[in-house]
Coordinates of C-alpha atoms and ligand atoms in Angstrom, one line a residue:
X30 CA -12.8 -10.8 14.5
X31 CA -15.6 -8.2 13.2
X32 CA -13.8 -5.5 11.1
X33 CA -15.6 -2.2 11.7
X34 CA -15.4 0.5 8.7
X35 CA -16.3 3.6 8.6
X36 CA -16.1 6.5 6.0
X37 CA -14.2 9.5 7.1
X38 CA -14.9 12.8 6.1
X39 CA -11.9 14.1 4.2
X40 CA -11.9 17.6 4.8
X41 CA -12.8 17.3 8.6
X42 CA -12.4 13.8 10.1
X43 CA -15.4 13.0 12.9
X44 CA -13.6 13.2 15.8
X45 CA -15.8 10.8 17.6
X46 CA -14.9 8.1 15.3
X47 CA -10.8 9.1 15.5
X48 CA -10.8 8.9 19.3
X49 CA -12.6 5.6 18.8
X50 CA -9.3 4.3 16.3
X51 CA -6.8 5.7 18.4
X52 CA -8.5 3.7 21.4
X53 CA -8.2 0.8 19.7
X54 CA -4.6 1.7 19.2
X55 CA -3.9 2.1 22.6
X56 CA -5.5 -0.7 23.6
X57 CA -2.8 -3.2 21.2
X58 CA -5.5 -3.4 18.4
X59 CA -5.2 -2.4 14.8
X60 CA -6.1 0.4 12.7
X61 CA -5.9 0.5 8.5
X62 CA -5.4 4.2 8.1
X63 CA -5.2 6.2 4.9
X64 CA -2.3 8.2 4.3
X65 CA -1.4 10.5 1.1
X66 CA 0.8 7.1 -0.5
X67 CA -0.7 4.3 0.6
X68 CA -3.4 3.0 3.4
X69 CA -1.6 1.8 5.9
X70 CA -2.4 -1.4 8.7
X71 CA -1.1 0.7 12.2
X72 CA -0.2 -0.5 15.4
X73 CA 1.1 1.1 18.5
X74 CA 5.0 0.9 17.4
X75 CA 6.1 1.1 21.1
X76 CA 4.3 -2.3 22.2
X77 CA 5.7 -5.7 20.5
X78 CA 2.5 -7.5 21.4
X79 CA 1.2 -5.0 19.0
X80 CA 2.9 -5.0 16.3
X81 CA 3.5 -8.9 16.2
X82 CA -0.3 -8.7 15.4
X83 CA 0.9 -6.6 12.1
X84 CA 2.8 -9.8 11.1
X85 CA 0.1 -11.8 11.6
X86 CA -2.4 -9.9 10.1
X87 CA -0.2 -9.5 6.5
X88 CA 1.4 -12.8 6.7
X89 CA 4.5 -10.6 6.8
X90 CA 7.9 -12.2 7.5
X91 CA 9.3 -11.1 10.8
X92 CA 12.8 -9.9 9.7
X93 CA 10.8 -7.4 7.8
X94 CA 10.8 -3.8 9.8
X95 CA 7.8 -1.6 10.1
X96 CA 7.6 2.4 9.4
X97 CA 6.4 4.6 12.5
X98 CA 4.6 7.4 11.7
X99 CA 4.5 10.6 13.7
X100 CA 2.8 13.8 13.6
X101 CA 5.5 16.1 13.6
X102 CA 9.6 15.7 13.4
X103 CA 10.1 16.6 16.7
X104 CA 8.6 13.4 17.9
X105 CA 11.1 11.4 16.4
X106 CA 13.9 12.2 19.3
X107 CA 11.6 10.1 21.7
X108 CA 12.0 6.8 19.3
X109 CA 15.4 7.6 17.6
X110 CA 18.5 8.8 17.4
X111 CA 18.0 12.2 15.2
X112 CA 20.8 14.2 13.4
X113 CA 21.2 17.3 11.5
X114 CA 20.3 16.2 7.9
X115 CA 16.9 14.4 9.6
X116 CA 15.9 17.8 10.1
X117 CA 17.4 19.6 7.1
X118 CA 15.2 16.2 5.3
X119 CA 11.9 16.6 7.4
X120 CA 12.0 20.9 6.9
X121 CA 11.8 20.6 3.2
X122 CA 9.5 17.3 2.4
X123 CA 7.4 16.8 6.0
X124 CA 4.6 16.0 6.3
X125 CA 5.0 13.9 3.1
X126 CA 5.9 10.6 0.8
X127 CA 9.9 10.6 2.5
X128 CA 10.7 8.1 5.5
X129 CA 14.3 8.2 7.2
X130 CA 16.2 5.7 9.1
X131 CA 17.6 6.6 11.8
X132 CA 19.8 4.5 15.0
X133 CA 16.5 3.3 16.8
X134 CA 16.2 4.2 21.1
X135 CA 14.9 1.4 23.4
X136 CA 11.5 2.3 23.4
X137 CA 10.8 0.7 19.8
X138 CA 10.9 -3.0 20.1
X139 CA 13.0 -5.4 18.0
X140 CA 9.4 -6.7 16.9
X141 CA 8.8 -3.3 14.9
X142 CA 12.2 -3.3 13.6
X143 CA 12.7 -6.4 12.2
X144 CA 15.2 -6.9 15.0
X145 CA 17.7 -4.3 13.5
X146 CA 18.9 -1.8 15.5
X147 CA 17.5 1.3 13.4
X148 CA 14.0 2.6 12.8
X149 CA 12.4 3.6 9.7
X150 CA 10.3 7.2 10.4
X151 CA 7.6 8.9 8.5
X152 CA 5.8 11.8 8.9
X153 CA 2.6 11.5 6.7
X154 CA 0.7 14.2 4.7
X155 CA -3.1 12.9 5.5
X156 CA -5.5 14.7 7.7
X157 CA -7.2 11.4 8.9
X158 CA -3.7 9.8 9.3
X159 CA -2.3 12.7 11.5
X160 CA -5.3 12.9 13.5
X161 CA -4.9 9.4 14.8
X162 CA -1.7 9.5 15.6
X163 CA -2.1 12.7 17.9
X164 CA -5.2 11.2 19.5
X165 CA -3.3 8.0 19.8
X166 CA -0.4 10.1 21.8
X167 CA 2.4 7.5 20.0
X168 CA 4.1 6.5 17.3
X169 CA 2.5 4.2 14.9
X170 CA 3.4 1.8 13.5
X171 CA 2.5 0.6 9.9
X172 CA 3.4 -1.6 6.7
X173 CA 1.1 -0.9 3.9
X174 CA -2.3 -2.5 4.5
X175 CA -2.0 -5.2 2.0
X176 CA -1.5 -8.9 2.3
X177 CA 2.1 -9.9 1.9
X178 CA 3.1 -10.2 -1.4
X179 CA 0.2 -8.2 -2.7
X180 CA 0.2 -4.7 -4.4
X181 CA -0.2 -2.2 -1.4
X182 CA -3.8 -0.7 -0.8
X183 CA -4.4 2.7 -2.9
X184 CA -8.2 2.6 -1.6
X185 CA -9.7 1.5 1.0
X186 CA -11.8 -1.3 -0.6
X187 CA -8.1 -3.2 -1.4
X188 CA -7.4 -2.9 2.1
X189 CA -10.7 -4.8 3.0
X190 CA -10.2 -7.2 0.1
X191 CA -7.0 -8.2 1.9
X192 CA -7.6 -7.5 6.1
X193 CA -11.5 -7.8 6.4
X194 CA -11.8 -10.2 9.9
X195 CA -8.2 -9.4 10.6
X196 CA -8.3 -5.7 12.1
X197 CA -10.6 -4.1 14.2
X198 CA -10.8 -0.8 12.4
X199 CA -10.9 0.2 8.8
X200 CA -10.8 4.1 7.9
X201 CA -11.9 4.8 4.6
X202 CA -10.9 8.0 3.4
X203 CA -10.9 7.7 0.0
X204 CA -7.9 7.4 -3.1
X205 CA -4.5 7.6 -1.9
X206 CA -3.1 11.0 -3.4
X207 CA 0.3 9.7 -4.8
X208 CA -0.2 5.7 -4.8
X209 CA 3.0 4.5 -4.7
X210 CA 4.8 4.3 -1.1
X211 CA 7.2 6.6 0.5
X212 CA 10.6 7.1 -0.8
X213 CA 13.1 5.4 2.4
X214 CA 16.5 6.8 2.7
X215 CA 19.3 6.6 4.9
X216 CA 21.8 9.2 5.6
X217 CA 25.5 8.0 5.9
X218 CA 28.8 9.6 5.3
X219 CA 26.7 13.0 4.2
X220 CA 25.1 11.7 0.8
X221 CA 21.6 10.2 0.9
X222 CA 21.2 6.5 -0.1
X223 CA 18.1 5.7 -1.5
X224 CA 16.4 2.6 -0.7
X225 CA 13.5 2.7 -1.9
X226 CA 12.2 5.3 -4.7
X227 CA 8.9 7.3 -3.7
X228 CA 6.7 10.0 -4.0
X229 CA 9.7 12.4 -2.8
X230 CA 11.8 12.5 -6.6
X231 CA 15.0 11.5 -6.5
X232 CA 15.4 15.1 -8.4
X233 CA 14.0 16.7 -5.1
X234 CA 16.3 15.5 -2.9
X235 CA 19.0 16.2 -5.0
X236 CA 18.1 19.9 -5.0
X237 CA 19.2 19.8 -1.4
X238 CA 23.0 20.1 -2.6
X239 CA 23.5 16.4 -1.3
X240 CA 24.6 13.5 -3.7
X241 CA 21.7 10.7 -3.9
X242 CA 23.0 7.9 -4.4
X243 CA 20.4 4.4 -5.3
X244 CA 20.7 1.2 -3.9
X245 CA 22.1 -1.0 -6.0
X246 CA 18.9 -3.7 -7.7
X247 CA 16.2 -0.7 -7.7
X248 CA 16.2 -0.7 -11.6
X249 CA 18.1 -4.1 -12.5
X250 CA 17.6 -7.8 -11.6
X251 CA 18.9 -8.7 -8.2
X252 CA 22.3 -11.0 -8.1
X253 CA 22.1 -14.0 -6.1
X254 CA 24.9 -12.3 -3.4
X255 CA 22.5 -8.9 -3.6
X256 CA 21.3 -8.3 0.0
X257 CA 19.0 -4.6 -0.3
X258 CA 19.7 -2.4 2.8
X259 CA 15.4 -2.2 2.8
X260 CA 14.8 -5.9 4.0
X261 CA 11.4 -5.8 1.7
X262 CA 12.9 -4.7 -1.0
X263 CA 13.8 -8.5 -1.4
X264 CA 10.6 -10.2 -1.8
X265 CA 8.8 -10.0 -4.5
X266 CA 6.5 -7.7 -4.0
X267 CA 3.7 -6.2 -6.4
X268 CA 3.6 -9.6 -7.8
X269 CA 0.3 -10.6 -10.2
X270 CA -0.9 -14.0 -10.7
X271 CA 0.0 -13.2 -14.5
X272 CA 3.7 -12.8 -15.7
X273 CA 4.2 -9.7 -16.5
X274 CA 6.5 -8.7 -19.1
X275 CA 7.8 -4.5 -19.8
X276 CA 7.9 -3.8 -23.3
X277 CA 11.0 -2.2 -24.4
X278 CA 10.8 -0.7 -28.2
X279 CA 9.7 2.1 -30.1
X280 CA 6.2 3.2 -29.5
X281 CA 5.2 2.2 -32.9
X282 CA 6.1 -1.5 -32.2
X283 CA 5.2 -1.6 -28.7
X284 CA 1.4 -0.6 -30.3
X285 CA 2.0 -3.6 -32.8
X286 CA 3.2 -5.7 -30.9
X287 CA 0.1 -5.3 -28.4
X288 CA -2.1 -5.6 -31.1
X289 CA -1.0 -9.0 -32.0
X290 CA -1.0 -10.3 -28.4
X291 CA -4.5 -9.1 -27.9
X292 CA -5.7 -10.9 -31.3
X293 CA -3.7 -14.0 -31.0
X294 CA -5.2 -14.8 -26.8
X295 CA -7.6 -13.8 -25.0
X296 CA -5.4 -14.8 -21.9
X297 CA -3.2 -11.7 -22.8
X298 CA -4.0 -7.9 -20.1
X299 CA -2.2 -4.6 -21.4
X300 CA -1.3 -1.8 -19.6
X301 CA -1.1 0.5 -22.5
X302 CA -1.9 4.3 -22.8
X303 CA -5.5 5.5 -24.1
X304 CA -4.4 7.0 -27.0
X305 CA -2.8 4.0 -28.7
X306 CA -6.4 3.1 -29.6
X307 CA -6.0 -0.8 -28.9
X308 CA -8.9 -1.9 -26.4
X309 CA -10.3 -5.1 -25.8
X310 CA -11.5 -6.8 -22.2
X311 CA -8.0 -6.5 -20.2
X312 CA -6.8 -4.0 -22.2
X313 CA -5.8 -1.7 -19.2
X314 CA -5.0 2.3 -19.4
X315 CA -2.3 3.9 -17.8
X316 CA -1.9 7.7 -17.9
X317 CA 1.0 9.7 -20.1
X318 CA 0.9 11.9 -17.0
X319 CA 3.3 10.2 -14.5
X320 CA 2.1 11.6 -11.4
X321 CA -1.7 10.1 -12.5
X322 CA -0.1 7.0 -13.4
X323 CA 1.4 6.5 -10.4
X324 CA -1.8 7.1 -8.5
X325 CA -3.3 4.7 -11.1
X326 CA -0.9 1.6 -11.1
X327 CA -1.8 -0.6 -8.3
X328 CA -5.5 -0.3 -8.4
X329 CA -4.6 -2.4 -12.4
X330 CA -2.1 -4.5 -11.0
X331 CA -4.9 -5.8 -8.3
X332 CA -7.4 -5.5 -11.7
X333 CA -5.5 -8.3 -13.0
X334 CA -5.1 -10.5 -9.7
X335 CA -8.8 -10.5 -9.8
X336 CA -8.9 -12.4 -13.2
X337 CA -7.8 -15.3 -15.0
X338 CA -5.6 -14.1 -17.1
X339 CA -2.0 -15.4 -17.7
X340 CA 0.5 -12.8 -19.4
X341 CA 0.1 -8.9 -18.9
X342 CA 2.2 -6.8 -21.4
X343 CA 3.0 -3.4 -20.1
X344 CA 4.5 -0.1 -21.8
X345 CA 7.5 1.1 -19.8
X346 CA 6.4 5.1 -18.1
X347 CA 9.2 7.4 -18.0
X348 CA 11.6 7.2 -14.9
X349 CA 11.6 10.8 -14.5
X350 CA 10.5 12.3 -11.3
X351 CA 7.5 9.8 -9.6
X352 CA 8.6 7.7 -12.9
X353 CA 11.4 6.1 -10.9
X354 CA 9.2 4.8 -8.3
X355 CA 6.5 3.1 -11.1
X356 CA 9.1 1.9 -13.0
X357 CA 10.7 0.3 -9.8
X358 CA 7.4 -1.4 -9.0
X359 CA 6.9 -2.0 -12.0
X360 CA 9.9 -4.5 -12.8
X361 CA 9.1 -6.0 -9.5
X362 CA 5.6 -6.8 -10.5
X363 CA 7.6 -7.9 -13.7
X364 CA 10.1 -10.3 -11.7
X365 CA 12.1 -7.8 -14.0
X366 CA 11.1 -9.2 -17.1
X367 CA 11.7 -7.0 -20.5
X368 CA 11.1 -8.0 -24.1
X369 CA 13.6 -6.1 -26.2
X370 CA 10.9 -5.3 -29.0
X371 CA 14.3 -4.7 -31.5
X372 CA 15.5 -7.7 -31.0
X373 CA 12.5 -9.9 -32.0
X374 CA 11.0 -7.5 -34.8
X375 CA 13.5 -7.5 -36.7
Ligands
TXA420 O1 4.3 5.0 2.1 C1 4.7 4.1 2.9 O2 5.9 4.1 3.3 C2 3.7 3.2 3.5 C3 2.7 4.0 4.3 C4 1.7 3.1 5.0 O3 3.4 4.8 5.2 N1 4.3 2.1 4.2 C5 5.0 1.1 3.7 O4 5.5 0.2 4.6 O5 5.2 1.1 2.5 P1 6.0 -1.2 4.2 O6 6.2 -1.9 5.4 O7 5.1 -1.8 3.2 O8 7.4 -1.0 3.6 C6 8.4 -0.6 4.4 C7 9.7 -0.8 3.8 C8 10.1 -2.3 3.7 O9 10.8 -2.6 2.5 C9 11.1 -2.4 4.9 O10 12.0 -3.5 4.7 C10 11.7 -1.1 4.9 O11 10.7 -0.2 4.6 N2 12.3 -0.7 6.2 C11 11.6 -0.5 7.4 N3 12.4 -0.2 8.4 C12 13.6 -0.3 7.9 C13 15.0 -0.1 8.5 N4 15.1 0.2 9.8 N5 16.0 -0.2 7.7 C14 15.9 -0.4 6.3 N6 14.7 -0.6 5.8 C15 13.6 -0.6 6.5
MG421 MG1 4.4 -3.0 1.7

């Protein structure tokens, strides 16, 4: 298949070119779309023909459920079951980085949701994104344009590294704003389980007046009997060809520590901050500020897929607002691997 791409403008998408996507998406094709998180690979979520081409297309396995993204949250009482804190959610973070499952209506085959009988919905804060799915007139579908197993798309030139001769449309409108994928929560018993951390801050939500409680593996090593309530949350996403290893220590010895890896291999990549003053060719820079650093984090992760390298040594952000979400992809990218700096500098 010939992938077509085309840059969008940003501030005022060519409508020509739109009504040409959302074509494609009505006639069962597929779309990579940007959206303020994370380019995403769409699909009309109402046919299953469709969206078993998503599979394909990723490699995804098929007990793993798409998103559908709508324009506005009204339009979720045609797909699912809504209730009051669905809209109570949607008032305060829609359009934006927050998807909520809800019980899933007929209309939304077991193909887009992984054969479970909910549905994950997102409302997404990108002009280009919201402009197809109007045009489209339907719900669409769509994982993060990335191969399975690979960090998701922040720009659209990852997508194309991953999907070029598998879609029919790529829309290129520029770097993802936040760069790490939505935050998913479900709503049971009146508190707000998270299931995956996102750009909405775990601190955001809980200034609703609702207790947040997190899923249980987000920030430690999954037990063998440890089934996540997100079905991708098991596999290991984000992962490098390099093992990747957090380092977990005073700054002072994380910088040593660094600087002996770097001098001792040349096999060794760093994600380190810029003011540490250690460089060298993989030596990779991460901001202090976490909301840049999570806009930052996959394009490095995919830096380091693209070379030979076999360790990567990373410096651990703060979990604090977005922090949660980095760190979280983070350890997966890590297979949650930490060296205790105290413990072996003694
Ligand atoms: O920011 C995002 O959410 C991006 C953009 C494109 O919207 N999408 C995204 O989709 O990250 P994906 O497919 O890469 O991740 C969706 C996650 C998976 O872990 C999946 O298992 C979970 O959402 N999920 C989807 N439907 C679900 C459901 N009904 N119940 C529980 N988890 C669900
Ligand atoms: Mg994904």
């Amino acid at each position: 298949m010939i992938t077509r791409s085309f840059k969008i403008n940003t501030a005022e998408p060519e409508p020509h070119i739109i009504k040409e996507a959302a074509d494609v998406i009505k006639n069962r094709g597929l779309v990579v779309f940007p959206t303020e998180t994370v380019y995403g690979l769409g699909a009309d979520a109402t046919d299953s023909e469709a969206a078993e081409k998503i599979y394909f297309a990723k490699g995804r396995p098929s007990d793993n459920p798409l998103i559908i993204h709508i324009s506005k949250p009204a339009d979720a009482e045609k797909y699912a079951y809504t209730n009051e804190i669905y809209y109570t959610l949607t008032e305060k973070f829609s359009p934006g980085p927050l998807t909520i499952i809800l019980k899933k209506k007929d209309i939304i085959p077991n193909t887009t949701s992984g054969g479970l009988d909910t549905v994950a919905v997102r409302i997404p804060d990108n002009i280009i994104a919201r402009a197809l799915i109007e045009q489209s007139g339907v719900a669409i579908a769509a994982p993060s344009a990335n191969t399975s197993g690979k960090p998701s798309p922040t720009k659209a030139e990852h997508a194309s590294e991953d999907l070029d001769g598998k879609v029919d449309m790529i829309l290129d409108g520029g770097d993802c704003r936040v760069g790490v994928e939505s935050t998913i929560v479900s709503v049971t018993d009146g508190n707000i389980l998270v299931l995956r951390p996102g750009g909405v801050t775990v601190e955001q939500l809980e200034s609703l007046g609702y207790s947040v409680i997190l899923d249980k593996g987000l920030l430690e090593a999954p037990k063998n009997d440890f089934r996540p309530l997100a079905p991708g949350m098991k596999y290991r996403h984000y992962a490098p060809k390099a093992d990747v290893y957090l380092l977990d220590g005073d700054e002072c010895d994380v910088v040593s520590f660094m600087l002996s890896a770097v001098a001792d291999s040349s096999d060794v990549g760093l994600i380190c901050y810029e003011d540490m003053d250690i460089s060298g060719e993989h030596v990779k820079y991460i901001s202090r500020d976490i909301n840049i650093a999570a806009s930052e984090l996959f394009d490095i992760l995919r830096y380091f897929d693209k070379t030979n390298i076999k360790t990567v040594y990373s410096v651990i952000p703060t979990k604090d607002g977005i922090g949660l979400a980095v760190n979280n992809r983070l350890l997966k990218a890590a297979g949650f691997k930490m060296i205790k700096l105290s413990e072996i500098l003694q």
